[in-house]
Coordinates of C-alpha atoms in Angstrom, one line a residue:
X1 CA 130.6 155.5 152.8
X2 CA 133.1 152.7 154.1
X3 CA 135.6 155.5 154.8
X4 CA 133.4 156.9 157.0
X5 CA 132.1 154.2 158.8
X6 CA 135.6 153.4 159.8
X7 CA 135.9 157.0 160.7
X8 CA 133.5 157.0 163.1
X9 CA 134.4 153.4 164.0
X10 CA 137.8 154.8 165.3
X11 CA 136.6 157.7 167.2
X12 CA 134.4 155.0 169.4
X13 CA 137.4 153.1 170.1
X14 CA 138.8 154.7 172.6
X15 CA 138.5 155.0 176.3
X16 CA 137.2 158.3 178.0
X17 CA 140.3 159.8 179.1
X18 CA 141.7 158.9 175.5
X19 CA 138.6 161.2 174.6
X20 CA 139.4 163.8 176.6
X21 CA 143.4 163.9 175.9
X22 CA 141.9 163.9 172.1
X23 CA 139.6 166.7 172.5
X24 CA 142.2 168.8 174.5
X25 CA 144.8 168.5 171.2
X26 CA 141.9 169.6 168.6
X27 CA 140.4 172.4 170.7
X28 CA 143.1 173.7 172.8
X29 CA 144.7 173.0 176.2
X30 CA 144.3 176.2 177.4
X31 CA 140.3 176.5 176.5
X32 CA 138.2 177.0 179.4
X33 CA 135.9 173.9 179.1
X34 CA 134.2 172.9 182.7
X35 CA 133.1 175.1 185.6
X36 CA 130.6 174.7 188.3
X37 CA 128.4 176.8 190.7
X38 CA 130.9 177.5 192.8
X39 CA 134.7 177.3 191.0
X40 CA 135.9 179.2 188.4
X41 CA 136.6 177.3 185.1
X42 CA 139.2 174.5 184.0
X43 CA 140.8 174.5 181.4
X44 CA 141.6 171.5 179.4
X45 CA 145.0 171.4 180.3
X46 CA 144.1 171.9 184.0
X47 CA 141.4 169.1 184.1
X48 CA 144.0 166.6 182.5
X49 CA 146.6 167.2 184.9
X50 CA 143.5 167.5 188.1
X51 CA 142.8 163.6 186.8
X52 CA 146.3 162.7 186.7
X53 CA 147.3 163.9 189.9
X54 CA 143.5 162.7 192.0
X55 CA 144.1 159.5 190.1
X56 CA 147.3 158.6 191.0
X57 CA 146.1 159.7 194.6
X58 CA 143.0 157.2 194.5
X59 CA 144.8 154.4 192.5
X60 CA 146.3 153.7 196.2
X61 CA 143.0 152.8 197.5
X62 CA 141.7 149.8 195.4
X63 CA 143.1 147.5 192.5
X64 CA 143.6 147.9 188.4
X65 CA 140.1 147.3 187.6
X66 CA 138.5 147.6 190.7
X67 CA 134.9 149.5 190.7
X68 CA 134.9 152.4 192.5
X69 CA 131.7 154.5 193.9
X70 CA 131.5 157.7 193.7
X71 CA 128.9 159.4 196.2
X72 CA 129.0 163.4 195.0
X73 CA 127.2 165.9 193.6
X74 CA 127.2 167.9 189.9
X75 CA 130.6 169.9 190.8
X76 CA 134.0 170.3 189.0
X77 CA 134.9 167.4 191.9
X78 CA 132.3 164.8 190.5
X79 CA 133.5 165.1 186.7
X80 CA 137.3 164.9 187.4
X81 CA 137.1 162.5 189.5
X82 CA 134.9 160.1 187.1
X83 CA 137.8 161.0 184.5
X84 CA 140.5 160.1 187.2
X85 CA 138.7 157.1 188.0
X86 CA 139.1 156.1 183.9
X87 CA 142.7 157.8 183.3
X88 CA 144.3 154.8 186.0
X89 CA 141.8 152.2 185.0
X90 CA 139.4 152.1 188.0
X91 CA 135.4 152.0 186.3
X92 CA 133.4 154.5 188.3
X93 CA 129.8 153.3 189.9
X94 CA 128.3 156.4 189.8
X95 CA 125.9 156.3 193.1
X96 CA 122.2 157.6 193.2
X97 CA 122.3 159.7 196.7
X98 CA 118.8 160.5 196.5
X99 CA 117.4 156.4 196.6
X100 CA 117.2 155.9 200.0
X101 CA 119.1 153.7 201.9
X102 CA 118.6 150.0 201.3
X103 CA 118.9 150.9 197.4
X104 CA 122.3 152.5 197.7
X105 CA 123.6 149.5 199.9
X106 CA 122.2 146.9 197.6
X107 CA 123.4 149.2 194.7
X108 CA 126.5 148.9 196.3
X109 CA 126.3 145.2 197.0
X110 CA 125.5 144.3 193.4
X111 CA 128.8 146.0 191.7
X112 CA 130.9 144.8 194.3
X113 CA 131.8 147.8 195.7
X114 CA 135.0 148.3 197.9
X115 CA 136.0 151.9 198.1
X116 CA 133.6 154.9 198.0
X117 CA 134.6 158.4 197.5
X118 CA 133.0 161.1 198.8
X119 CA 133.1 164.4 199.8
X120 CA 132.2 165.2 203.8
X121 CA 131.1 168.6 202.7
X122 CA 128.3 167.2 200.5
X123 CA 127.6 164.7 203.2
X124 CA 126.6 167.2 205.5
X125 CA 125.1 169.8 202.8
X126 CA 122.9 166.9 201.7
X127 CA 122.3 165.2 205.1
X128 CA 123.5 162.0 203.8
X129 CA 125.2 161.2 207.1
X130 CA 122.5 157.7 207.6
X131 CA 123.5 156.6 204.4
X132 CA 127.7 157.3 205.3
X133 CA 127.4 155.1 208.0
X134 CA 125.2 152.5 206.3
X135 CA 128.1 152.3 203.8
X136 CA 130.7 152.3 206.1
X137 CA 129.0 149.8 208.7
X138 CA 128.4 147.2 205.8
X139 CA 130.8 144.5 204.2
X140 CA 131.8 143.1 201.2
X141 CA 130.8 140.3 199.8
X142 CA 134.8 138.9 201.1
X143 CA 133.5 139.8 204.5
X144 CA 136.0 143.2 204.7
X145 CA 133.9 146.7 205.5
X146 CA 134.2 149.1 203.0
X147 CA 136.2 152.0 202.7
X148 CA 134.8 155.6 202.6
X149 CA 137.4 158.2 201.4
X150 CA 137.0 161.7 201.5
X151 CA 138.2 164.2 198.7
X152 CA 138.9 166.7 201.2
X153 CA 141.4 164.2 203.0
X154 CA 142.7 163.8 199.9
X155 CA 143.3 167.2 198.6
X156 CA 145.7 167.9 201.4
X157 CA 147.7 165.1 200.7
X158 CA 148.5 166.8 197.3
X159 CA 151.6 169.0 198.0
X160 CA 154.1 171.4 195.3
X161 CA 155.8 168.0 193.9
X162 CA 152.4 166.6 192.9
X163 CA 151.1 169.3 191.1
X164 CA 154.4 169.8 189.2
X165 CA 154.5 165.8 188.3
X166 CA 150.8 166.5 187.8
X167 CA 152.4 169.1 184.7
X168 CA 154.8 166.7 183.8
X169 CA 152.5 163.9 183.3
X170 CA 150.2 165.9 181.6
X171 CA 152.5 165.8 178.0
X172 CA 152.6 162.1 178.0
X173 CA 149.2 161.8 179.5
X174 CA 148.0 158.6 176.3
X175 CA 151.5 156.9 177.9
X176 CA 150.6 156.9 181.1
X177 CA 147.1 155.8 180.5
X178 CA 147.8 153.0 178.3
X179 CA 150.0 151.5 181.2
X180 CA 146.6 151.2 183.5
X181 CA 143.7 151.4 180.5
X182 CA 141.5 148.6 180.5
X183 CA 140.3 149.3 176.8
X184 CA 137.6 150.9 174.7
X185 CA 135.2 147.7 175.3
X186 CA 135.9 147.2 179.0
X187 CA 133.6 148.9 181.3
X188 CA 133.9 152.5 181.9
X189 CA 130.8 153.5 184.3
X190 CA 127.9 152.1 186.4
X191 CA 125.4 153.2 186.9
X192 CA 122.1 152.3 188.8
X193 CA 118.3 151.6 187.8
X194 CA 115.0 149.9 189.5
X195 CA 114.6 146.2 188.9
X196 CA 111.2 144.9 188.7
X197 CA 111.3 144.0 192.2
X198 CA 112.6 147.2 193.3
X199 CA 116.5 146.5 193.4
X200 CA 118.7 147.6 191.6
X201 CA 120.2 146.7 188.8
X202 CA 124.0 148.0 187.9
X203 CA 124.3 149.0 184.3
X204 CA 127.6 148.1 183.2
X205 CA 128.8 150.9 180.1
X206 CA 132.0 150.4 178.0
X207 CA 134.3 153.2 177.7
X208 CA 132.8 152.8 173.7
X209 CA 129.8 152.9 175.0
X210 CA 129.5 156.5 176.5
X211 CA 132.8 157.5 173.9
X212 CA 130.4 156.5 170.9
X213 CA 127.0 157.7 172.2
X214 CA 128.7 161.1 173.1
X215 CA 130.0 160.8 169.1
X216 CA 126.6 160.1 168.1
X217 CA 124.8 162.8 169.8
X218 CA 126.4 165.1 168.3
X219 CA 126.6 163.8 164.7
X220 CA 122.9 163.1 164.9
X221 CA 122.7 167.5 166.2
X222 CA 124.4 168.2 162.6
X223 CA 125.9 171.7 163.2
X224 CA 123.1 172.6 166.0
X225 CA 125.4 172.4 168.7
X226 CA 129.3 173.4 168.1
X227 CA 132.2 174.6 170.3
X228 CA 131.0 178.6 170.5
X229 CA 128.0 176.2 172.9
X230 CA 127.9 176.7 176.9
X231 CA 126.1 174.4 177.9
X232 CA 124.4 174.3 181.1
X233 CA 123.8 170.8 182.9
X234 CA 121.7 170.7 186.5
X235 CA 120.8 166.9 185.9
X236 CA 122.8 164.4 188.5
X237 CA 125.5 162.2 186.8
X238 CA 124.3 159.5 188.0
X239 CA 121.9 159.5 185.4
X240 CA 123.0 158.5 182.1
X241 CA 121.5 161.8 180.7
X242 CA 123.1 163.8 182.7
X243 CA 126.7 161.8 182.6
X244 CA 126.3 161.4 178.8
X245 CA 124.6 164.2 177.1
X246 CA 125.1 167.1 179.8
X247 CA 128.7 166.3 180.9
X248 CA 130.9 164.3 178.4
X249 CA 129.3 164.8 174.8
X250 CA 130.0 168.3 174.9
X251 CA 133.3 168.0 176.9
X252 CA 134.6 165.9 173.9
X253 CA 133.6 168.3 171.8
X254 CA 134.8 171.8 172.8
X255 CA 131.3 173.3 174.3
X256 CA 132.0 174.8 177.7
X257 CA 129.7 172.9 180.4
X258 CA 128.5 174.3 183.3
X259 CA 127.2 171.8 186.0
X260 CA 124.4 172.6 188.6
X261 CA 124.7 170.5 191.8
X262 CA 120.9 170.1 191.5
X263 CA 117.7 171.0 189.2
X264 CA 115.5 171.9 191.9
X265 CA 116.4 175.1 192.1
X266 CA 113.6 176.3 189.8
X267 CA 114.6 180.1 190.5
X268 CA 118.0 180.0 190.8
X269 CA 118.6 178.0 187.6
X270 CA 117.3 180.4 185.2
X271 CA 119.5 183.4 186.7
X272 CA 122.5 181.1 186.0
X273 CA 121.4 181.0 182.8
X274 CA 121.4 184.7 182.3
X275 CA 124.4 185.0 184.3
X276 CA 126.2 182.4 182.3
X277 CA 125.1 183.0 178.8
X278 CA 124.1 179.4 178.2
X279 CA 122.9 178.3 174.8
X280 CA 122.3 174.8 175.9
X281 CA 120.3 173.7 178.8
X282 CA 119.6 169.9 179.1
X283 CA 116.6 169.1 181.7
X284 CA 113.6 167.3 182.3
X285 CA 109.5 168.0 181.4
X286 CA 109.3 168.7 184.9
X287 CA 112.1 170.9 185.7
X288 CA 111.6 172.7 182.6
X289 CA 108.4 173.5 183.8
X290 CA 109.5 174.8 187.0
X291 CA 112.3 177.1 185.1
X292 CA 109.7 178.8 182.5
X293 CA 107.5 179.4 185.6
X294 CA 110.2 180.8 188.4
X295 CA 112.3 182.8 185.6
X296 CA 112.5 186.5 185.7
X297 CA 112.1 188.5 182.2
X298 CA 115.1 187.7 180.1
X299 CA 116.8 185.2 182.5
X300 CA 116.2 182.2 179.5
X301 CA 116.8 184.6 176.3
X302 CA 120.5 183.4 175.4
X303 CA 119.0 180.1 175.1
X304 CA 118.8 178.1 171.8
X305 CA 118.7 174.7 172.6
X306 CA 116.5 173.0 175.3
X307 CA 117.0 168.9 175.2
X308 CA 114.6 166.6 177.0
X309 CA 114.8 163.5 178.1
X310 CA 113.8 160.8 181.1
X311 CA 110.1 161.9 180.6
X312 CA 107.2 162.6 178.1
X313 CA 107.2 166.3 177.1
X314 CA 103.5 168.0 177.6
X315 CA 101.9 170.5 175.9
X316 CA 101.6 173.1 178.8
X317 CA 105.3 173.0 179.1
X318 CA 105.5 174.0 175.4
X319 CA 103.3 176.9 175.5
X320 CA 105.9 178.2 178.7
X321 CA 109.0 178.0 176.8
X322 CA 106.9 179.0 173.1
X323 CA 108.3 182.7 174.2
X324 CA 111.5 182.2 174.9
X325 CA 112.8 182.0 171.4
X326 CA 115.0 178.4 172.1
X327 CA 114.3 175.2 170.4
X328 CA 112.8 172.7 172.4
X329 CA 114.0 169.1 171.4
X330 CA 112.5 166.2 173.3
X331 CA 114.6 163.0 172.9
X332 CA 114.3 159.5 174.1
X333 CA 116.7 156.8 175.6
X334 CA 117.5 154.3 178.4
X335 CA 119.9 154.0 180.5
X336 CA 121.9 150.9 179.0
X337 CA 122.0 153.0 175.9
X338 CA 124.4 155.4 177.2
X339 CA 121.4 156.5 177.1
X340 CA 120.2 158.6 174.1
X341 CA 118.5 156.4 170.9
X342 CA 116.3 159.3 169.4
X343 CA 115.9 163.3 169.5
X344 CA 114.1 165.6 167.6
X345 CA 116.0 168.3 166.0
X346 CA 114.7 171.7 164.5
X347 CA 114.2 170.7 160.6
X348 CA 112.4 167.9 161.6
X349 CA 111.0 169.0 165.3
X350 CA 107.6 167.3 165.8
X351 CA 105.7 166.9 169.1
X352 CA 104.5 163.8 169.7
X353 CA 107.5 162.3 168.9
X354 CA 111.2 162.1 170.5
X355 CA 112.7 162.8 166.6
X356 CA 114.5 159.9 164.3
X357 CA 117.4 157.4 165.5
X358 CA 120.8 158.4 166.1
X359 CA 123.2 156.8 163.8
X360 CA 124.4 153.7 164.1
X361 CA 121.3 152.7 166.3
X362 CA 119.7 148.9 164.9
X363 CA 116.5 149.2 165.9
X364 CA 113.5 146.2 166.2
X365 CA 109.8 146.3 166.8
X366 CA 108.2 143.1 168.0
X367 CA 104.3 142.9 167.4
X368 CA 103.0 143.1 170.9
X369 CA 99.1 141.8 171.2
X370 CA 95.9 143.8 171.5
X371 CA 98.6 147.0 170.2
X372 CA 97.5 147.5 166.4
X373 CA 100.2 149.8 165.2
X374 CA 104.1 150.0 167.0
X375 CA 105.4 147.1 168.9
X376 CA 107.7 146.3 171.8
X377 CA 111.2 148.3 170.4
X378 CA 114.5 146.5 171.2
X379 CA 118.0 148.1 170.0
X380 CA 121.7 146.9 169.4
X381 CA 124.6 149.7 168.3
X382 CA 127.6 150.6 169.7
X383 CA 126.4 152.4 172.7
X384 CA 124.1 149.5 174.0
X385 CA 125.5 148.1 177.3
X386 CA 127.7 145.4 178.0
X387 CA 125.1 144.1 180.7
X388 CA 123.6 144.0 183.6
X389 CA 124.9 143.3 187.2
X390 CA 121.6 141.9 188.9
X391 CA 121.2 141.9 193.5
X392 CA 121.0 138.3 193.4
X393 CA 124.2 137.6 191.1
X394 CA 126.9 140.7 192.5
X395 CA 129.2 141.3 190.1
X396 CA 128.2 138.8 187.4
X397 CA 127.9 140.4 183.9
X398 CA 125.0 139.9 182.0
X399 CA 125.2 140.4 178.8
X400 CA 121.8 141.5 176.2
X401 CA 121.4 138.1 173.9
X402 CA 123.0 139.0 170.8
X403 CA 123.5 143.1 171.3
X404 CA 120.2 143.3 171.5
X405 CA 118.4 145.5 174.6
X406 CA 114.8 144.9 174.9
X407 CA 113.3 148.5 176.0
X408 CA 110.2 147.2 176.9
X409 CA 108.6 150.6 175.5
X410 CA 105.7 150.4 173.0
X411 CA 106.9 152.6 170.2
X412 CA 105.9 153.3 166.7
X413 CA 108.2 154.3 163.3
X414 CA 106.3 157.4 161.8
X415 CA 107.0 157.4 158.1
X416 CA 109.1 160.3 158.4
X417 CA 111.4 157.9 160.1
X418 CA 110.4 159.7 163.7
X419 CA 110.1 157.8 167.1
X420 CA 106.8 158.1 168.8
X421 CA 106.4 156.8 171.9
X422 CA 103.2 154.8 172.6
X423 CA 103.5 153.3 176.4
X424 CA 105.8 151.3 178.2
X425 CA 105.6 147.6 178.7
X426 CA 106.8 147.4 182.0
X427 CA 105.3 148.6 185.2
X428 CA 107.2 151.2 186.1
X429 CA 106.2 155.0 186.6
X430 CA 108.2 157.6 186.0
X431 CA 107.6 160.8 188.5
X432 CA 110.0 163.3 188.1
X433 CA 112.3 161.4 185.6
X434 CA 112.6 158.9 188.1
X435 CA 112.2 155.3 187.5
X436 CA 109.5 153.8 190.8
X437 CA 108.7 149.9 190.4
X438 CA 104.7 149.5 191.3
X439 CA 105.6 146.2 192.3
X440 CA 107.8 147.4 194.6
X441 CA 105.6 149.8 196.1
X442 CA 103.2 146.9 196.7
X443 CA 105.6 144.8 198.5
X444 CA 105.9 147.9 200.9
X445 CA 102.1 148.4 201.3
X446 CA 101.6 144.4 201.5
X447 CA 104.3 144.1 204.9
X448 CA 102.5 147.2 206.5
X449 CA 98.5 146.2 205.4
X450 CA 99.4 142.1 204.9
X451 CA 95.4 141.1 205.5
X452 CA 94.3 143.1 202.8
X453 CA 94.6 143.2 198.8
X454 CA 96.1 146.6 197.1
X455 CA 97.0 147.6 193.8
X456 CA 99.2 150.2 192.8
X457 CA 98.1 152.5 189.8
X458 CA 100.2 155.3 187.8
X459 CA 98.3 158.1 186.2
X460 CA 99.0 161.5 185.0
X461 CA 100.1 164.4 186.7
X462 CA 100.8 167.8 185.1
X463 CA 104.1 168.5 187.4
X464 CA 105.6 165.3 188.0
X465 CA 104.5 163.5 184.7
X466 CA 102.9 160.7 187.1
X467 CA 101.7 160.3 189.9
X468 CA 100.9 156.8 192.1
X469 CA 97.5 155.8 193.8
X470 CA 96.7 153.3 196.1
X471 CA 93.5 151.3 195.6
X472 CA 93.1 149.1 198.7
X473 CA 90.9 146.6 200.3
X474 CA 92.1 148.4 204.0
X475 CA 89.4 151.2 204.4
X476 CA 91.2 152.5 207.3
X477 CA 94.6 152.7 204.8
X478 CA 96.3 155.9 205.5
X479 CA 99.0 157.9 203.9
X480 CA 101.0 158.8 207.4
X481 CA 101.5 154.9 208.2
X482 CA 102.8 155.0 204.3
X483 CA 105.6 157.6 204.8
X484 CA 106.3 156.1 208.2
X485 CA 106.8 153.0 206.6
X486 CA 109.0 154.1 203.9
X487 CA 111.3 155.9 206.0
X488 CA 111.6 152.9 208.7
X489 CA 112.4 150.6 205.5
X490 CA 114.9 153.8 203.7
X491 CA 113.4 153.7 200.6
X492 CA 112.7 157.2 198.8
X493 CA 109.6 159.4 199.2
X494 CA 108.4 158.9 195.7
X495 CA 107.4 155.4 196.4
X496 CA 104.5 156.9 198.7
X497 CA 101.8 157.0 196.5
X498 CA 99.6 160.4 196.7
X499 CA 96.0 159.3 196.9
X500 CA 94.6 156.4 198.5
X501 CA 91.2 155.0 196.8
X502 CA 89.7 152.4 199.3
X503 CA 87.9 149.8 197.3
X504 CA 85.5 146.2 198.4
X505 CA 87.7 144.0 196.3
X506 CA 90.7 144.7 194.2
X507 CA 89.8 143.0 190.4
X508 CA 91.5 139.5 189.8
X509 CA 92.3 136.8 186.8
X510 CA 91.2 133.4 186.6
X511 CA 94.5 132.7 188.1
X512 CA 94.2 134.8 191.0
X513 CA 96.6 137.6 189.5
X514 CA 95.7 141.3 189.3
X515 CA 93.7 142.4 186.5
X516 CA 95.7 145.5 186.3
X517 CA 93.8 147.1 183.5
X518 CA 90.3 146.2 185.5
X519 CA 91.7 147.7 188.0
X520 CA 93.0 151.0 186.1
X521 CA 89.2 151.3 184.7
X522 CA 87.7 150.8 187.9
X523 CA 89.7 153.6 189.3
X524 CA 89.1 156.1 186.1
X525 CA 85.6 155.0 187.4
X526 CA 85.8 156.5 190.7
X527 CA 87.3 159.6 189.6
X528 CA 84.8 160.2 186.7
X529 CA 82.2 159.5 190.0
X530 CA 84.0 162.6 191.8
X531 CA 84.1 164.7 189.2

């Protein structure tokens, strides 16, 4: 048992491009491993030697353990240039294109960003061209504007010499590296999630951070996923599922990986199923919906794993994928996990629950008043973050008190050792697998209504997993001045909530605080009154 332990202790101790180099010698150089929508596949070798040569190119443009942002999409570009990024010791900010704005500036503010890489094909593709010039018309915290670098202007920098040095480098690719590494427990990614107030917070992941969570992933699988795998990822790398579990667990362990540059094409993800003979999709309640639904006959049926995450998995979607033949695994995790801390797997696949713990994962429950069974879960392991950067303290680490991250979910321990999910503490909604602050979304409501009281509520919705309504004091509140609002103040469309109850007086405590579950009941109220 100590054997292994140490075992496993040595394959987290090491940095992601040591990973890769790794899984390159046990696998095969010349195995086709990575492919997009677009680009045929790399091969091992050939994505070593594309990180050695962009690296050395984008070294030029900031310091030895400088954060770097990267602004692009799921392509072949995205994944070497996070491994690039590691291989000359740069940690990679991966940056959340679709928040709006005044998130991605303060996301960029908080970790200190210099230097963003982009692409100006994806700029325009994904009319990003406001949030371009946001970045490049802001400054650093030193007072110096911040550079925007273009892969494409770098590509044609890259001439015959480069490429053959590129070669060269690759067979003492572990020599180079360790001349820039920063080590296995200095940071390797960060990445970007809604503080209580609606700014974000950077999550700060050690290279043994994502190294051991992609280790434990596929420990915790046991056989159910293996190198004869193509897996199939359309979930954005800037969220820890879709870094983690979609890109680099199953890079690091010889499963080919397909990326999609986004998951809302419900009709054209399925055919690249078919088309791709994927046995492994990774994807949301939501989206999976959307793919059972838009799929032609057959498009799914190579399937054999479907893993969820980032949102509670319902019934309905079940009964769509019940004919398909593939597993369908929900899991559970958080960000400053790295992210995953649970999954189901097909011995012990129960709904209701997001399956046991992944090894090595400390887990406790705090009683939590007025909640009989379950508590408030916190976690410490090797995959829990080294902190938090937070938008009123750039660049200042903040470390979870002694390993330990408190969730702020409401979970309970089945006694077959399963997770179940009961609630989260905080409130946040999730819509789409995306994180939206309600207090946020009431600050924005309170500078457009200021006279007038308003409560935001989250309740269920079958497509979206929630949904936000707007109980308000303002009988003439509308949802136009809402979007107008939003869009004047850059934040996302989700934050716009979909129904608008107009209400005499919004509930209150004795202290003049919202009685938020009053004001949950008086809403069920009205809607049992419509019904």
């Amino acid at each position: 048992m100590a054997q292994a332990a140490q075992t496993e202790n040595a394959r987290y101790s090491r940095t992601l491009f040591e990973a890769l180099i790794d899984a390159a010698g046990e696998q095969g150089k010349k195995r086709p491993i990575l492919e997009d929508a677009e680009n045929p596949a790399l091969t091992y070798g050939r994505l070593i030697i594309g990180a050695l040569v962009l690296g050395k190119k984008l070294a030029k443009f900031s310091k030895p353990g400088e954060t770097v942002g990267l602004l692009l999409p799921n392509t072949n570009a995205m994944a070497v240039s996070v491994f690039a990024s590691n291989a000359f010791g740069r940690p990679a900010a991966l940056m959340n294109f679709t928040a709006g704005v005044r998130n991605i500036l303060s996301a960029a503010n908080t970790a200190e960003l210099k230097t963003i890489i982009t692409s100006r094909r994806f700029i325009q593709m994904a009319e990003l061209e406001a949030v371009r010039d946001a970045l490049a018309a802001s400054k650093t915290s030193d007072g110096q504007p911040r550079q925007i670098i273009y892969l494409e202007d770098v590509r044609k920098t890259v001439g015959t010499f480069d490429k053959l040095f590129g070669a060269l480098d690759a067979a003492r690719a572990k020599a180079i590296h360790r001349k820039h590494a920063l080590g296995p427990d200095r940071p390797a990614v960060v990445l970007f999630t809604s503080g209580t107030e609606g700014a974000p917070k950077a999550v700060v992941l050690s290279n043994r951070n994502v190294v051991a969570n992609s280790t434990q992933i596929f420990t915790h699988a046991d056989g159910m996923l293996g190198a004869d795998d193509v897996v199939l990822n359309p979930l954005p790398m800037f969220h820890s599922f879709g870094l983690t579990a979609g890109t680099i667990m199953p890079l690091l362990n010889g499963m080919r990986v397909i990326l999609y540059p986004t998951p809302l094409h419900y009709k054209e993800i399925p055919k690249m199923v078919r088309e791709r003979e994927a046995t492994v999709l990774f994807a949301t309640d939501t989206f999976l919906q959307g793919y059972a639904r838009s799929a032609g006959e057959g498009d799914l049926n190579s399937l054999r794993q479907v893993v969820a995450g980032a949102e509670q998995v319902k019934d309905r979607t079940r009964q769509l994928w019940a004919g398909t033949g593939a597993n369908l695994l929900e899991g559970y995790g958080a960000t400053e996990c790295a992210p995953v801390l649970s999954c189901n797997i097909p011995p012990t696949n129960t709904s209701g629950t997001v399956g046991p713990l992944l090894p090595d994962v400390e887990i406790r429950i705090d009683p939590v008043p007025g909640i009989e069974t379950g508590g408030r879960l916190s976690v410490r392991g090797p995959n829990v973050m080294m902190g938090y950067m937070l938008a009123d303290r750039p660049g200042v680490l903040v470390p979870p008190a002694d390993g330990w991250h408190d969730t702020g979910d409401i979970v309970e321990l089945t006694d077959a050792g399963l997770v179940a999910i009961k609630g989260r503490a905080k409130r946040f909604a999730k819509i789409g697998g995306e994180m939206v602050s309600l207090a946020a979304v009431e600050g924005l409501i309170a500078q457009i209504w200021p006279d007038h009281n308003h409560v935001v509520i989250a309740v269920a919705d079958d497509k979206k997993g929630e949904q936000l309504v707007l109980m308000s004091e303002n009988p003439a509140a509308d949802r136009q001045s809402l979007m107008t609002a939003a869009k004047t103040a850059g934040v996302p469309e989700l934050w716009v909530p979909r129904r608008i109850v107009a209400v005499e007086a919004i509930p209150l405590l004795g202290s003049g605080k919202t009685d938020f579950p009053a004001a949950a009941e008086m809403l069920a109220n009205v809607d049992r009154s419509a019904a």
